[in-house]
Coordinates of C-alpha atoms in Angstrom, one line a residue:
X11 CA -44.2 -69.2 -73.7
X12 CA -44.4 -66.1 -71.5
X13 CA -45.6 -63.2 -73.7
X14 CA -47.9 -60.8 -71.8
X15 CA -49.1 -57.7 -73.7
X16 CA -47.0 -54.5 -73.3
X17 CA -44.2 -56.5 -71.6
X18 CA -40.8 -56.5 -73.2
X19 CA -39.1 -59.9 -73.4
X20 CA -36.0 -61.3 -75.1
X21 CA -35.3 -64.6 -76.8
X22 CA -32.0 -64.6 -75.1
X23 CA -33.8 -65.0 -71.7
X24 CA -36.9 -67.2 -72.4
X25 CA -39.4 -67.2 -69.6
X26 CA -41.9 -70.0 -69.0
X27 CA -45.6 -69.3 -68.4
X28 CA -45.5 -71.1 -65.0
X29 CA -42.9 -71.5 -62.3
X30 CA -42.1 -73.4 -59.1
X31 CA -42.6 -71.6 -55.8
X32 CA -42.7 -72.5 -52.2
X33 CA -46.1 -71.6 -50.7
X34 CA -47.0 -71.2 -47.0
X35 CA -50.0 -73.3 -45.8
X36 CA -50.5 -73.7 -42.1
X37 CA -47.8 -72.5 -39.7
X38 CA -44.4 -74.1 -40.4
X39 CA -45.9 -75.8 -43.5
X40 CA -44.4 -75.0 -46.8
X41 CA -45.0 -76.9 -50.0
X42 CA -43.6 -76.6 -53.5
X43 CA -46.3 -75.4 -55.9
X44 CA -46.8 -74.5 -59.5
X45 CA -47.8 -70.9 -59.9
X46 CA -48.1 -68.6 -62.9
X47 CA -45.1 -66.4 -63.6
X48 CA -46.1 -62.9 -62.4
X49 CA -46.5 -60.0 -64.9
X50 CA -44.7 -56.7 -64.3
X51 CA -46.8 -53.5 -64.5
X52 CA -45.7 -49.9 -65.2
X53 CA -42.3 -49.2 -63.5
X54 CA -41.8 -52.9 -62.7
X55 CA -39.6 -55.7 -64.0
X56 CA -39.7 -59.4 -63.8
X57 CA -36.7 -60.8 -61.9
X58 CA -35.4 -64.3 -62.5
X59 CA -34.3 -65.2 -59.0
X60 CA -30.8 -66.6 -58.9
X61 CA -30.2 -66.7 -55.1
X62 CA -32.0 -65.8 -51.9
X63 CA -30.7 -65.5 -48.4
X64 CA -32.7 -66.6 -45.4
X65 CA -33.5 -64.0 -42.8
X66 CA -34.7 -64.5 -39.2
X67 CA -37.8 -62.6 -40.2
X68 CA -38.6 -65.3 -42.8
X69 CA -38.5 -67.9 -40.0
X70 CA -40.9 -65.7 -37.9
X71 CA -43.3 -65.4 -40.8
X72 CA -43.3 -69.1 -41.6
X73 CA -43.9 -69.9 -37.9
X74 CA -46.2 -67.2 -36.6
X75 CA -47.3 -65.2 -39.7
X76 CA -46.2 -61.9 -38.2
X77 CA -44.9 -59.4 -39.4
X78 CA -46.3 -60.4 -42.8
X79 CA -49.8 -59.3 -43.8
X80 CA -51.7 -60.4 -46.9
X81 CA -55.0 -58.6 -47.7
X82 CA -55.0 -57.4 -44.1
X83 CA -54.6 -60.8 -42.5
X84 CA -51.9 -63.3 -41.6
X85 CA -50.3 -65.1 -44.6
X86 CA -51.4 -68.7 -43.9
X87 CA -53.1 -70.6 -46.6
X88 CA -53.2 -67.5 -48.9
X89 CA -51.0 -69.0 -51.7
X90 CA -48.2 -66.7 -50.3
X91 CA -44.6 -67.2 -51.2
X92 CA -42.2 -65.8 -48.5
X93 CA -38.5 -64.8 -48.8
X94 CA -37.2 -61.3 -49.3
X95 CA -33.4 -61.1 -49.5
X96 CA -32.9 -62.1 -53.1
X97 CA -30.9 -61.2 -56.2
X98 CA -31.3 -62.3 -59.8
X99 CA -31.4 -61.3 -63.5
X100 CA -33.9 -58.9 -65.2
X101 CA -35.9 -61.2 -67.4
X102 CA -38.7 -58.9 -68.7
X103 CA -39.6 -55.2 -68.6
X104 CA -43.0 -53.7 -67.7
X105 CA -44.6 -51.1 -69.9
X106 CA -42.3 -48.1 -70.4
X107 CA -39.4 -49.4 -68.4
X108 CA -36.0 -48.3 -69.9
X109 CA -34.0 -47.8 -66.8
X110 CA -32.8 -51.4 -66.8
X111 CA -32.1 -54.0 -69.5
X112 CA -33.0 -57.6 -69.8
X113 CA -30.0 -59.7 -68.7
X114 CA -28.7 -57.3 -66.1
X115 CA -27.9 -58.8 -62.7
X116 CA -29.5 -57.0 -59.8
X117 CA -30.1 -57.2 -56.1
X118 CA -33.4 -56.0 -54.6
X119 CA -34.7 -54.0 -51.7
X120 CA -37.8 -55.4 -49.9
X121 CA -40.0 -52.3 -49.9
X122 CA -41.5 -50.2 -52.6
X123 CA -43.6 -47.6 -51.0
X124 CA -46.7 -46.1 -52.5
X125 CA -44.7 -43.0 -53.5
X126 CA -47.5 -40.6 -52.5
X127 CA -47.8 -40.6 -48.7
X128 CA -45.8 -38.3 -46.4
X129 CA -43.3 -41.0 -45.3
X130 CA -42.6 -42.1 -48.9
X131 CA -42.0 -38.5 -49.9
X132 CA -39.4 -38.3 -47.1
X133 CA -37.7 -41.4 -48.4
X134 CA -39.0 -43.5 -45.5
X135 CA -40.8 -46.0 -47.6
X136 CA -40.3 -48.8 -45.1
X137 CA -42.7 -46.8 -43.0
X138 CA -45.2 -46.2 -45.8
X139 CA -48.5 -45.0 -44.5
X140 CA -50.3 -47.2 -47.1
X141 CA -48.3 -50.3 -46.0
X142 CA -50.0 -53.5 -47.1
X143 CA -52.2 -51.8 -49.7
X144 CA -50.9 -52.9 -53.2
X145 CA -53.9 -51.1 -54.8
X146 CA -52.2 -47.9 -53.7
X147 CA -48.8 -49.0 -55.1
X148 CA -47.2 -50.4 -52.0
X149 CA -45.1 -53.6 -52.2
X150 CA -43.1 -55.4 -49.6
X151 CA -42.0 -58.6 -51.3
X152 CA -42.0 -61.5 -48.8
X153 CA -44.2 -59.5 -46.4
X154 CA -47.3 -58.2 -48.2
X155 CA -46.7 -59.5 -51.7
X156 CA -45.1 -62.7 -53.0
X157 CA -41.4 -63.0 -52.3
X158 CA -38.2 -64.8 -53.3
X159 CA -38.6 -68.5 -52.5
X160 CA -39.5 -69.0 -56.1
X161 CA -38.1 -68.9 -59.7
X162 CA -39.4 -65.4 -60.5
X163 CA -40.7 -62.3 -58.8
X164 CA -41.9 -58.8 -59.8
X165 CA -40.0 -55.8 -58.4
X166 CA -40.5 -52.0 -58.8
X167 CA -37.5 -50.4 -60.5
X168 CA -36.9 -48.3 -57.4
X169 CA -35.9 -51.4 -55.5
X170 CA -33.2 -52.5 -57.8
X171 CA -29.4 -52.1 -57.6
X172 CA -27.0 -53.3 -60.2
X173 CA -24.6 -56.1 -59.2
X174 CA -21.1 -55.8 -60.5
X175 CA -19.5 -58.7 -62.3
X176 CA -16.9 -59.0 -59.5
X177 CA -19.7 -59.9 -57.0
X178 CA -21.0 -63.5 -56.6
X179 CA -24.7 -64.3 -56.4
X180 CA -24.4 -65.2 -52.8
X181 CA -22.7 -62.0 -51.8
X182 CA -25.3 -60.0 -53.7
X183 CA -28.1 -61.5 -51.5
X184 CA -26.4 -59.8 -48.5
X185 CA -26.8 -56.3 -49.8
X186 CA -30.2 -55.9 -48.0
X187 CA -28.6 -56.9 -44.7
X188 CA -25.8 -54.4 -45.1
X189 CA -28.3 -51.8 -46.3
X190 CA -30.4 -52.2 -43.2
X191 CA -27.3 -51.6 -41.1
X192 CA -26.5 -48.6 -43.2
X193 CA -30.0 -47.1 -42.9
X194 CA -29.8 -47.3 -39.1
X195 CA -26.4 -45.8 -38.8
X196 CA -26.4 -43.1 -41.4
X197 CA -29.8 -42.2 -42.9
X198 CA -31.6 -42.2 -39.5
X199 CA -28.6 -42.1 -37.1
X200 CA -26.5 -39.5 -38.9
X201 CA -23.2 -41.2 -38.1
X202 CA -20.0 -39.3 -39.1
X203 CA -16.4 -40.5 -39.0
X204 CA -14.7 -40.5 -35.6
X205 CA -17.8 -41.3 -33.5
X206 CA -17.9 -44.4 -31.4
X207 CA -20.2 -47.3 -32.2
X208 CA -21.2 -50.3 -30.1
X209 CA -23.1 -53.2 -31.8
X210 CA -24.9 -55.6 -29.5
X211 CA -25.5 -59.0 -31.0
X212 CA -23.3 -60.7 -33.7
X213 CA -26.1 -61.9 -35.9
X214 CA -26.1 -61.0 -39.6
X215 CA -27.3 -57.4 -39.2
X216 CA -25.0 -56.9 -36.2
X217 CA -21.9 -58.2 -38.0
X218 CA -22.6 -56.1 -41.1
X219 CA -23.3 -53.1 -38.8
X220 CA -19.7 -53.5 -37.6
X221 CA -18.5 -53.6 -41.1
X222 CA -20.5 -50.6 -42.3
X223 CA -19.6 -48.5 -39.2
X224 CA -15.9 -49.3 -39.7
X225 CA -16.0 -48.6 -43.4
X226 CA -17.6 -45.2 -42.6
X227 CA -14.8 -44.2 -40.2
X228 CA -16.4 -44.9 -36.8
X229 CA -13.9 -45.2 -34.0
X230 CA -13.8 -47.3 -31.9
X231 CA -16.2 -50.0 -33.1
X232 CA -17.1 -52.4 -30.4
X233 CA -19.1 -55.7 -30.7
X234 CA -20.7 -57.6 -27.8
X235 CA -22.1 -61.1 -27.8
X236 CA -21.8 -64.6 -26.4
X237 CA -20.4 -66.7 -29.3
X238 CA -16.6 -66.5 -29.6
X239 CA -16.7 -67.7 -33.2
X240 CA -19.1 -64.9 -34.3
X241 CA -17.1 -62.3 -32.2
X242 CA -14.0 -63.4 -34.1
X243 CA -15.8 -62.8 -37.4
X244 CA -16.8 -59.3 -36.1
X245 CA -13.1 -58.7 -35.4
X246 CA -12.3 -59.6 -39.0
X247 CA -15.0 -57.2 -40.2
X248 CA -13.5 -54.3 -38.4
X249 CA -14.4 -54.4 -34.7
X250 CA -11.6 -52.7 -32.6
X251 CA -12.8 -54.6 -29.5
X252 CA -15.1 -57.6 -29.0
X253 CA -16.7 -58.3 -25.7
X254 CA -18.0 -61.8 -24.6
X255 CA -20.7 -60.7 -22.2
X256 CA -20.4 -64.1 -20.4
X257 CA -16.9 -63.1 -19.4
X258 CA -17.0 -59.3 -19.1
X259 CA -19.5 -56.6 -18.1
X260 CA -20.2 -54.9 -21.4
X261 CA -21.3 -51.6 -19.9
X262 CA -18.2 -51.3 -17.8
X263 CA -15.9 -52.2 -20.7
X264 CA -17.6 -49.7 -23.1
X265 CA -17.3 -46.9 -20.6
X266 CA -13.6 -47.7 -20.0
X267 CA -13.0 -47.7 -23.8
X268 CA -14.7 -44.3 -24.2
X269 CA -13.1 -42.4 -21.4
X270 CA -16.0 -43.0 -19.0
X271 CA -18.7 -41.2 -21.0
X272 CA -20.1 -44.1 -23.1
X273 CA -20.7 -44.6 -26.8
X274 CA -22.1 -42.1 -29.3
X275 CA -24.1 -44.9 -31.0
X276 CA -25.4 -48.2 -29.9
X277 CA -27.0 -50.6 -32.4
X278 CA -29.1 -53.1 -30.5
X279 CA -29.5 -56.3 -32.6
X280 CA -30.4 -58.9 -29.9
X281 CA -33.9 -57.8 -28.9
X282 CA -33.9 -58.8 -25.2
X283 CA -34.8 -56.8 -22.2
X284 CA -31.3 -57.2 -20.8
X285 CA -29.6 -56.0 -24.0
X286 CA -31.9 -53.1 -24.4
X287 CA -31.1 -51.9 -20.9
X288 CA -27.4 -52.5 -21.6
X289 CA -27.7 -50.2 -24.6
X290 CA -29.3 -47.5 -22.5
X291 CA -26.5 -47.6 -19.9
X292 CA -23.6 -47.7 -22.3
X293 CA -24.8 -44.7 -24.4
X294 CA -23.4 -41.3 -23.6
X295 CA -25.5 -38.2 -22.9
X296 CA -27.1 -37.0 -26.1
X297 CA -26.1 -40.3 -27.8
X298 CA -28.3 -42.5 -30.0
X299 CA -29.7 -46.0 -29.7
X300 CA -30.9 -47.8 -32.9
X301 CA -33.2 -50.7 -32.1
X302 CA -32.7 -53.2 -35.0
X303 CA -34.2 -56.3 -33.5
X304 CA -37.9 -57.4 -33.0
X305 CA -38.3 -58.3 -29.3
X306 CA -40.7 -61.3 -28.9
X307 CA -42.1 -59.9 -25.6
X308 CA -42.8 -56.5 -24.1
X309 CA -39.6 -54.9 -22.7
X310 CA -39.3 -53.1 -19.3
X311 CA -36.6 -50.4 -19.8
X312 CA -34.9 -47.8 -17.7
X313 CA -36.8 -44.9 -19.4
X314 CA -35.9 -42.4 -16.7
X315 CA -32.2 -42.8 -17.6
X316 CA -33.0 -42.2 -21.3
X317 CA -34.9 -39.0 -20.5
X318 CA -32.5 -37.6 -17.9
X319 CA -29.6 -38.1 -20.3
X320 CA -31.3 -36.9 -23.4
X321 CA -30.7 -40.2 -25.3
X322 CA -32.4 -40.6 -28.6
X323 CA -34.0 -44.0 -29.4
X324 CA -35.2 -45.0 -32.8
X325 CA -36.3 -48.2 -34.4
X326 CA -35.7 -49.4 -38.0
X327 CA -37.5 -51.8 -40.2
X328 CA -35.6 -52.6 -43.3
X329 CA -33.4 -50.5 -45.5
X330 CA -35.1 -47.1 -46.5
X331 CA -33.8 -44.0 -48.3
X332 CA -31.9 -46.2 -50.9
X333 CA -29.4 -47.3 -48.2
X334 CA -28.9 -50.6 -50.0
X335 CA -27.4 -48.7 -53.0
X336 CA -24.8 -47.2 -50.7
X337 CA -24.2 -50.5 -49.1
X338 CA -23.7 -52.0 -52.5
X339 CA -21.2 -49.3 -53.4
X340 CA -19.1 -50.2 -50.3
X341 CA -19.3 -53.9 -51.0
X342 CA -18.4 -53.4 -54.7
X343 CA -15.3 -51.4 -53.6
X344 CA -14.4 -54.2 -51.3
X345 CA -14.5 -51.9 -48.2
X346 CA -15.6 -55.0 -46.3
X347 CA -16.1 -58.7 -47.1
X348 CA -19.8 -59.5 -46.4
X349 CA -19.3 -63.1 -47.5
X350 CA -17.7 -63.8 -44.1
X351 CA -21.2 -64.1 -42.7
X352 CA -22.3 -66.5 -45.5
X353 CA -21.9 -70.0 -44.0
X354 CA -24.1 -72.5 -45.9
X355 CA -25.7 -72.9 -49.4
X356 CA -28.5 -75.1 -50.5
X357 CA -30.6 -75.5 -53.7
X358 CA -34.0 -74.0 -53.6
X359 CA -35.4 -77.6 -53.9
X360 CA -34.0 -78.3 -50.5
X361 CA -35.4 -75.1 -48.9
X362 CA -36.8 -77.0 -45.8
X363 CA -33.3 -78.2 -44.9
X364 CA -31.9 -74.7 -45.5
X365 CA -34.6 -73.3 -43.2
X366 CA -33.8 -75.8 -40.5
X367 CA -30.1 -74.9 -40.6
X368 CA -31.0 -71.2 -40.2
X369 CA -33.6 -71.8 -37.5
X370 CA -31.5 -74.3 -35.4
X371 CA -28.2 -72.7 -36.2
X372 CA -26.8 -76.0 -37.4
X373 CA -23.0 -75.9 -37.6
X374 CA -23.3 -72.3 -36.2
X375 CA -25.1 -71.2 -39.4
X376 CA -25.2 -67.4 -39.8
X377 CA -26.4 -66.6 -43.2
X378 CA -27.9 -69.5 -45.3
X379 CA -28.3 -68.9 -49.0
X380 CA -30.5 -70.9 -51.4
X381 CA -29.9 -71.0 -55.2
X382 CA -32.4 -71.6 -58.0
X383 CA -30.0 -72.5 -60.8
X384 CA -30.7 -76.3 -60.6
X385 CA -34.1 -76.3 -62.3
X386 CA -34.2 -80.0 -62.7
X387 CA -33.8 -80.6 -59.0
X388 CA -36.5 -78.1 -58.3
X389 CA -38.9 -79.8 -60.5
X390 CA -38.0 -83.2 -59.1
X391 CA -38.7 -82.0 -55.6
X392 CA -42.2 -80.9 -56.7
X393 CA -43.1 -84.3 -57.9

């Protein structure tokens, strides 16, 4: 039985010595493996993973390796376990940890910065200058260190947020998505109530950006996209106006809705050349554009328009400045219903099917969640 030195455990939450985890081999090749349960160090806890959501970035990592880096290289055939949007139960405490108790339900952020570089000291640990160097204290679970497609993972205490009893496991996996939207709008964007927000792209981050913006008092909140069903969900989450770009010109409509001046904020969640330029031309003078998607190819943009109109453009990667805790507070207070984007659930043993649903958008899948509660099925899948 699991009993590392200087690690606090409890008989109420027995932990095995070994666990099942999905491991990345060649591109697009995952296999279920037997791995030792990791051991938390100082300021870390062991998390029993109860549920994990699939992110588009997971699909990118599994297919192309980027943006994950393991020991300075791509993650293929390095015994690496992807997955980063997970929640679970504290199962063991590293040396000296008393901020959390064994048995508490928690959700996690992805990034734990080194804590010593300039960016970390500013609270911008997703931009840690020692990114990918675990020997300096940096962790990005599912990117540079093992992630959540497993039964257990180690997390730094700074990445944990308590989950209220009123919140389901599946909903708690969505806190990182909401926190990413929160980070872009408030911590970096400085959004205040009464300002106008446009969200381009009704994917998970875009839909929860609508919800967060509305909960924070933005007005109007406008969502653009091509899928009517997703636009309808955006309306339910608080969008004052939705625009199907196949039927209406989004720049013209946004300008009409804002008295001809354009929006104060545009959150670009599609990552195409066309949508980046739409963002530029629907933002007002002195407004802000948050780039929240990873374009697959270089983008040609109307930079002259950006400069002449004093438009501020910034990118985000992940959640930063404890934005997930603020997102958790909004969700716990039922300021919006994040579960509207949760469309499918699978057991962790059936992760390949869950990934296919997410990748191919089967049944218009938006957020696919996998659960680890069925240990018998997980072990059967490994045989």
